[in-house]
Amino acid sequence: MSTSGQQFMLKRIVASFDGRPLNVFYTAPRPQLADLMLVLPFGVRHQIASRLYPVLAAKFNVVTWESRFVLDLNADAGDAGIEAETHARDMVHVIEQSRGWWPGGSPQVDVVGYCSGAGVAMLAASRYGRWVRRLALISGEYVLPGTLCRQSSFQREVDLLLPAAATSMARARLLAEKIAIGRKAPSSEFDEFVSLPFSSAEHLHRYGMNYLAYRSVDFMKVAGSVYQPTVVVAALGDRQVGVESSSIISSRLPGSSGLRTVDGDHYELCRGNESMTRLLSEFLLH
């Protein structure tokens, strides 16, 4: 066990259901607090939420992990079968393991899913519902088809770039070179995290394959099978994923308490936005 460089988080290497090592981060156990799983977007290091952890740690025992396939390339075979279901199984395995770190905790935990982590959290809640008590979906990327929901310019660009990068390493190398040449000034303080999947041909190729696997999931269908009490939250100024997609998913969730909105952009959860975290606490603790 070691500190992760974040004041509130400890680190363990956990062998997942298939033996693949996962970087898992969690807060020191406090029996009086509720337990919470934070599902981050695939392809980002956990430090993207460093400003969020102390806010959550005041009221929850928190656990999260860094997803496979994109970040630690040497930990996965080049021909590893990439499926969204694998991320959901990793999530459930980490929850199961964490039950031993927080003695006396409930078998179920509350789950907060952010961006693509919202889709993974929803998929896990549908497939492995006995582990999930309540669900909060924040600024979710549900890759809804353009015929159903208007896409942002960011989504349209990603939907062209990543499938192309997935076709071959050679194609990914050409695209990575173009990205490097055209790189612009950082658009937010989180650019170092979100740019990692685009930092090399290897990362970009694997990210593209992971994206295709995620996009192949029918999240509208998944939402219809999620019965846990759920809150869906969107940021009004989000340029990555629009409010409309969150509204559509919220309407499909049998246990939804409705769509809530806050001011700000896609990264408000990572900043520990007061309105957003207060909304989460009110939903999860009352």
XYZ file of C-alpha atoms in Angstrom, residues 53-281:
229
model
C -11.353 13.686 -3.993
C -11.142 15.835 -0.832
C -14.693 17.078 -1.413
C -16.043 13.535 -1.714
C -13.824 12.206 1.081
C -15.536 14.514 3.568
C -18.726 12.455 3.203
C -17.829 9.153 1.540
C -15.338 6.326 1.474
C -14.203 6.673 -2.143
C -12.699 4.114 -4.509
C -11.751 4.425 -8.174
C -9.413 2.782 -10.677
C -7.566 3.534 -13.905
C -9.096 1.714 -16.851
C -7.250 -0.833 -18.946
C -6.482 -0.911 -22.707
C -5.342 2.700 -23.263
C -3.152 3.897 -20.399
C -0.719 1.110 -19.551
C -0.097 -0.396 -22.960
C 2.361 -3.033 -21.776
C -0.185 -4.501 -19.363
C -2.484 -5.622 -22.184
C -1.646 -7.890 -25.075
C -1.768 -6.175 -28.452
C -4.561 -8.471 -29.550
C -6.498 -8.205 -26.276
C -10.213 -8.368 -26.872
C -11.475 -4.872 -26.164
C -15.054 -4.725 -24.905
C -17.011 -2.189 -22.859
C -18.231 -5.114 -20.772
C -14.655 -5.604 -19.550
C -14.652 -2.142 -17.951
C -17.936 -2.976 -16.219
C -16.485 -6.237 -14.909
C -13.383 -4.405 -13.677
C -15.623 -1.962 -11.807
C -17.537 -4.728 -10.071
C -14.330 -6.584 -9.199
C -12.851 -3.446 -7.610
C -16.052 -2.944 -5.594
C -15.888 -6.558 -4.429
C -12.250 -6.225 -3.404
C -12.882 -2.949 -1.587
C -15.353 -4.656 0.739
C -12.329 -6.041 2.552
C -10.690 -2.637 2.932
C -13.715 -0.993 4.557
C -14.855 -3.548 7.164
C -18.520 -3.261 8.020
C -19.400 -1.620 4.723
C -22.549 -2.563 2.864
C -22.208 -5.123 0.038
C -23.656 -2.417 -2.214
C -22.095 0.939 -3.010
C -23.279 4.154 -4.582
C -21.742 4.737 -8.008
C -20.867 8.032 -9.693
C -20.032 7.713 -13.392
C -18.468 10.592 -15.317
C -18.267 11.063 -19.122
C -17.689 7.601 -20.656
C -17.546 6.371 -17.069
C -21.267 7.112 -16.907
C -21.902 4.566 -19.644
C -19.660 2.007 -17.945
C -21.423 2.611 -14.611
C -24.824 2.205 -16.239
C -23.724 -1.002 -17.985
C -22.421 -2.432 -14.706
C -25.616 -1.453 -12.874
C -27.615 -3.285 -15.520
C -25.458 -6.430 -15.630
C -24.390 -6.665 -11.988
C -27.097 -4.783 -10.145
C -26.597 -6.455 -6.779
C -23.436 -4.397 -6.274
C -24.962 -0.984 -7.072
C -27.282 0.783 -4.649
C -27.748 4.156 -6.316
C -26.359 5.722 -9.446
C -25.325 9.252 -10.414
C -24.500 9.887 -14.079
C -22.494 13.076 -14.597
C -21.811 14.736 -17.969
C -22.302 11.352 -19.590
C -21.107 10.326 -23.034
C -23.710 7.838 -24.266
C -22.681 7.896 -27.960
C -26.291 8.252 -29.070
C -26.754 8.179 -32.851
C -27.144 11.449 -34.705
C -30.628 10.391 -35.799
C -31.683 10.393 -32.162
C -29.696 13.242 -30.673
C -27.840 16.244 -32.053
C -24.083 15.711 -31.735
C -21.626 18.367 -30.636
C -18.826 19.346 -32.998
C -16.449 17.571 -30.621
C -18.450 14.340 -30.879
C -18.549 14.566 -34.664
C -14.779 15.018 -34.823
C -14.154 12.109 -32.452
C -16.557 9.909 -34.409
C -14.447 10.456 -37.527
C -10.987 10.353 -35.945
C -11.129 7.374 -33.608
C -12.649 4.770 -35.961
C -9.982 5.741 -38.506
C -7.239 5.378 -35.879
C -8.610 1.954 -34.967
C -8.194 0.552 -38.483
C -4.412 0.066 -38.291
C -1.282 1.201 -36.486
C -0.043 2.813 -39.698
C -3.193 4.924 -39.959
C -2.966 5.808 -36.282
C 0.638 6.927 -36.761
C -0.317 9.315 -39.564
C -3.176 10.739 -37.519
C -1.018 11.114 -34.417
C 1.539 13.073 -36.449
C -1.174 15.396 -37.765
C -2.511 15.924 -34.259
C 0.962 16.787 -32.973
C 1.537 19.305 -35.776
C -1.843 20.954 -35.275
C -1.786 20.957 -31.484
C -3.324 24.124 -30.066
C -2.933 25.897 -26.757
C -4.577 24.068 -23.826
C -8.315 24.700 -23.663
C -8.575 23.787 -19.975
C -6.412 22.878 -17.003
C -7.188 19.213 -17.715
C -5.577 19.038 -21.167
C -2.600 17.018 -19.942
C -5.004 14.254 -18.926
C -7.385 14.237 -21.861
C -4.569 14.539 -24.418
C -2.771 11.368 -23.275
C -4.749 9.006 -25.563
C -3.678 11.193 -28.510
C -0.012 11.405 -27.485
C 1.324 8.518 -29.589
C 0.260 6.219 -32.386
C 0.067 3.295 -29.959
C -2.192 5.157 -27.551
C -4.369 6.526 -30.333
C -4.808 3.136 -32.019
C -5.812 1.458 -28.768
C -8.064 4.385 -27.859
C -9.795 4.081 -31.211
C -10.467 0.391 -30.711
C -11.751 1.055 -27.214
C -14.038 3.788 -28.563
C -15.499 1.462 -31.195
C -16.219 -1.149 -28.537
C -17.906 1.468 -26.363
C -19.906 2.913 -29.268
C -21.223 -0.534 -30.139
C -23.216 -0.624 -26.879
C -26.858 0.428 -27.184
C -27.041 2.672 -24.138
C -30.690 3.452 -24.763
C -31.434 -0.252 -24.314
C -29.118 -0.480 -21.310
C -30.821 2.488 -19.648
C -34.165 0.723 -19.849
C -32.800 -2.113 -17.706
C -31.292 0.032 -14.927
C -33.728 0.068 -11.996
C -31.568 1.597 -9.269
C -32.518 5.092 -8.085
C -30.595 7.348 -10.461
C -29.870 11.014 -10.926
C -28.611 12.390 -14.241
C -26.608 15.623 -14.210
C -25.476 17.782 -17.118
C -23.518 21.038 -17.370
C -25.198 23.750 -19.404
C -21.944 24.907 -21.007
C -20.627 21.449 -21.860
C -19.093 21.497 -25.356
C -18.150 17.816 -25.341
C -21.517 16.226 -24.571
C -24.783 18.107 -24.785
C -27.596 18.343 -22.270
C -29.939 16.732 -24.792
C -28.301 13.300 -24.614
C -28.489 13.314 -20.808
C -32.159 14.264 -21.013
C -32.884 11.380 -23.392
C -31.066 8.848 -21.190
C -32.803 10.187 -18.075
C -36.199 9.630 -19.704
C -35.301 5.983 -20.355
C -34.133 5.117 -16.841
C -36.942 3.511 -14.797
C -35.422 4.781 -11.538
C -34.495 8.271 -12.694
C -35.281 11.215 -10.451
C -34.990 13.468 -13.486
C -32.343 15.560 -15.168
C -30.506 18.179 -13.107
C -28.364 20.893 -14.651
C -25.575 23.092 -13.333
C -23.660 26.001 -14.813
C -20.228 25.314 -16.237
C -18.439 23.047 -18.687
C -17.571 19.381 -19.067
C -14.997 19.423 -16.258
C -17.090 20.753 -13.395
C -17.073 17.419 -11.559
C -13.263 17.285 -11.738
C -13.142 20.760 -10.214
C -15.342 19.687 -7.321
C -18.012 22.166 -8.449
C -19.993 23.126 -5.353
C -23.415 22.974 -6.995
C -22.682 19.581 -8.524
C -21.191 17.991 -5.416
C -23.990 19.366 -3.231
C -26.511 17.841 -5.615
C -24.687 14.504 -5.400
C -24.615 14.577 -1.601
